[in-house]
Amino acid sequence: MDILEPSMLLDEELYSRQLYVLGPLAMQRIQTAKVLLSGLQGLGAEIAKNLVLMGVGSLTLHDPHPTCWSDLAAQFFLSEKDLEKNRADASQKCLAQLNEAVQVFVHTGDITEDLLLNFQVVVLTASNLEEQLKVGTLCHKHGVCFLVADTRGLVGQLFCDFGENFTVQDPTEAEPLTAAIQDISQKPLDIALLQPQVVAQNHQQAHRAHLLHQVFRALHKFQNLHGRLPRPWDPVDAKIVVGLAQSLEPLKGQEEEPLDEALLRTIALSSAGGLSPMAAILGAIAAQEVLKAISRKFMPVDQWLYFDALDCLPEDCLPNPEDCAPRGCRYDGQIAVFGAGFQEKLSLQRYFLVGAGAIGCELLKDFALVGLGAGGCGGVTVADMDHIERSNLSRQFLFRTQDVGRPKAEVAAAAAQKLNPDLRVTSLTQPLDPTTEHIYGENFFSHVDGVVAALDSFPARHYVATRCTHYLKPLLEAGTQGTRGSASVFIPHVTEVYSGPASASEDAPHPVCTGRHFPSTAEHTLQWARNEFEELFRLSAETINCYQQASTSLADMDRPQTLTLLQVVLGVLRVHPQTWQDCVVWALGQWQLCFHYGIIQLLRHFPPDKMLEDGTPFWSGSKHCPHPLEFDTNQDMHLLYVLAAANLYAQMHGIPGSPDQTALRELLKVLPQPDPQHLVSTFASSLELTWASTEFGPELLKELQEALEVWGKGPPLKPLMFQKDDSNFHMDFVTAAANLRCQNYRIPPVNCSQSKRIVGQIIPAIATTTAAVAGLLGLELYKVVYGTRPLGAFRHSYLYLAENNFMRWVPSPPTTQSFNCLKWTCWDRLKVPAGQPERTLESLLAHLQEQYGLRVRMLLYGPALLYSARWSSQKQAQHLSLRVTELVQRVTGQVPGPGLQVLVLELSCEGEEDKTAFPPLHYELCDKPATAPPLGSMEICLKTLHLERTADTQ
């Protein structure tokens, strides 16, 4: 496949994560696209925000209506000061600030046929059916892609008509396909449903989709007849809507079936509301469909998509009309669905958000809009140790250009508070990891009602999840990769716990020998180039500095360290460089060593015609026979390697470098070529030592020792820590080295953008997926805050926007385990109350046997045996009489600090399967005052309290 380099007009730094998802060709199309968006309530604001962040060429806003109180529950560009102002006018300035490269206009007149001809895509939100049919017909006539999106309370719909001749050029990075989509003026033939119960049969899913389609038609008819939406939870209005839905003709091609009257009524009762999470989900999907229409990348939705989140409503106690009546406040849209009582409960919540990146910013926006922690003693704490980079601006909409370099948590917290001045938000910049448990300990978590994790690594997610399990806190967790996203909820004693991997499921690194001598893919060459960077510019400096400072003997150094020194100190330049020209000489010699003489030497060991014992050619299959390159200053990649390598070498030695390619090209023309014999012998020694098992010979060690003495007279070197920035020559070196290696082995090369993603382990990201998963978490937040809800109320979610794959399912319950008569789940713990005076080890063991039927046979800390039931009576007595804190202090060296109230010990059973996870043992140190909050816990892993089953005999 040909590699398309982005246009010079494309801001690769800003859109770097998005480029990995869409590619340069799609981005170029997006940059020149013109979109008309009608309707600037919450859903319209979400669509607009996503399109502007992702760099659409121009966006024209249209909305003839003034701002009202109910808009503020989901429209984050508006505030109380915008009441009665035109929604489009009031939103334009804030939208334009998101991305200065996007032109944002406002159209104040009607939507006419002539107007539509100026756009490639037209989107209607919050529009009536008559307008949808009119505009849809005109768009279809002129080949303008047309979308309708709407939300009513906890249900939403999306319609796409891109025309019969619309061609998808890259549906799933496979062969192009053609999708013909029907005109909206026709009866729908296919209805796609985002259905909460993935276990439901297809017939049930289709029937529910048909019902949702009919209820939207009935709501349009009600609004046309009465000039308003149904009143919140008004049984009279709901009855009218049900009757209108039942009177409609069945859908074309569908058998007439009775509609679920109870479901129709519930939708009608809650349809007046506007919710931030629903707007986020439908707005993200709709914006992605706009991008599909523009870029012709990924398969569009086939006509209709319906989504409902009616599982958010409690089954036992539905709201009443009085509780849901408008209050003239910013939460009226949400109160219309859940009631004022629930709104008060939301305001008193105390939540901890871990991560203020893309998902974290979307969540903070949702928290501000729903009023989470916006009253009384409520509040939100956000923690993130990172600082804002320019690449964050294309998907983290709380940040602006002037915020680059500032702490994410601080900027995000301040921006969220501007969205809702009542939001009580605190920012922390300390990381959440084992080193900060004195900050994020029991005293911290005891003041938290729930935790939301918006993290980009599995180890971090795993750690936060273990903290939530330890402190019995609900955990809401989300992640994305490109157009894929997931949102999960974990509730103490109700659901399973988080079980994601503790580390990323990356492929294992390629063998060193493969990357160094027998690459067959661009990934091999990139790994080799990345290793070259580490060896040449970091490990070599660290090793030499260590040798100088410690005066270490070569005999005391391990083989890899000595090999590193050999390659650097006995390499191209055997003395400290003094000038920029010295650095260029070194870089040129390194080029010759890697891509010319080194390849020649490799072919002497393994000639092109070498055969294996079975008669198979050595250079066959995945082994590509290499060929040496000839250095040419007119070859851009040759020059880039020398430029980057020389600058990095200069940085390491504290010498001023130079980015001037023209001057470098002239300098290279007059420099002498490196000594071939010296380069070959250096490479040969390295090659032999890489493969051989013998030790270094005395002559080589002596030569190395003498060279180190010369190096030791110079200043310490500066090790370079690899960074994936575009301005420090790090990625230039890796890209050039990898592509030259590709030329050696005739492997298709990769461009700088692809190299940066692979080498930097960058997760592709896009604003639409981020917004969608944040919205899905917002729905689960409603359920968690509500209080006691059964397992069946909660949903894990997965979406794949590129292929319109959406799933939601009920989480699994926690697994019950047993030992003797004891039964428990991962949420349970054993408790040993404090004794007066403090318990001895004997008292602790007696309590475990009496209370839980657990008899301890051995107690160990690491390899040390602290207690054994088989010891002599005298030795047992000595240990059993020790107080528990004395024992802990003796074996761990840790002294329980003042105010510490709980020691946490781990249990295991000798001979049990590894999957048996015993509940932790919480040993209380003192009686807790009734009025005092818990001050903290100390986790001591006494590995292990060895238990025995009751039936066992000693």
GROMACS .gro file of C-alpha atoms in nm, residues 543-544 546-559 561-562 565 696 701-702 704-705 708-709:
model
   26
  543THR     CA    1   2.766   0.314   3.159
  544ILE     CA    2   3.065   0.541   3.098
  546CYS     CA    3   2.913   0.490   3.611
  547TYR     CA    4   3.260   0.361   3.521
  548GLN     CA    5   3.417   0.704   3.573
  549GLN     CA    6   3.244   0.774   3.905
  550ALA     CA    7   3.287   0.433   4.064
  551SER     CA    8   3.627   0.351   3.911
  552THR     CA    9   3.480   0.010   3.837
  553SER     CA   10   3.709  -0.259   3.704
  554LEU     CA   11   3.611  -0.413   3.372
  555ALA     CA   12   3.640  -0.751   3.539
  556ASP     CA   13   3.355  -0.650   3.773
  557MET     CA   14   3.121  -0.544   3.495
  558ASP     CA   15   2.868  -0.777   3.342
  559ARG     CA   16   2.881  -0.886   2.979
  561GLN     CA   17   2.777  -0.347   3.007
  562THR     CA   18   3.115  -0.441   2.862
  565LEU     CA   19   3.137   0.006   2.621
  696PHE     CA   20   3.619  -1.123   2.618
  701LEU     CA   21   3.985  -0.588   2.750
  702LYS     CA   22   4.325  -0.416   2.763
  704LEU     CA   23   3.907  -0.113   2.613
  705GLN     CA   24   4.067  -0.023   2.947
  708LEU     CA   25   3.827   0.430   2.892
  709GLU     CA   26   4.116   0.605   3.063
   0.00000   0.00000   0.00000
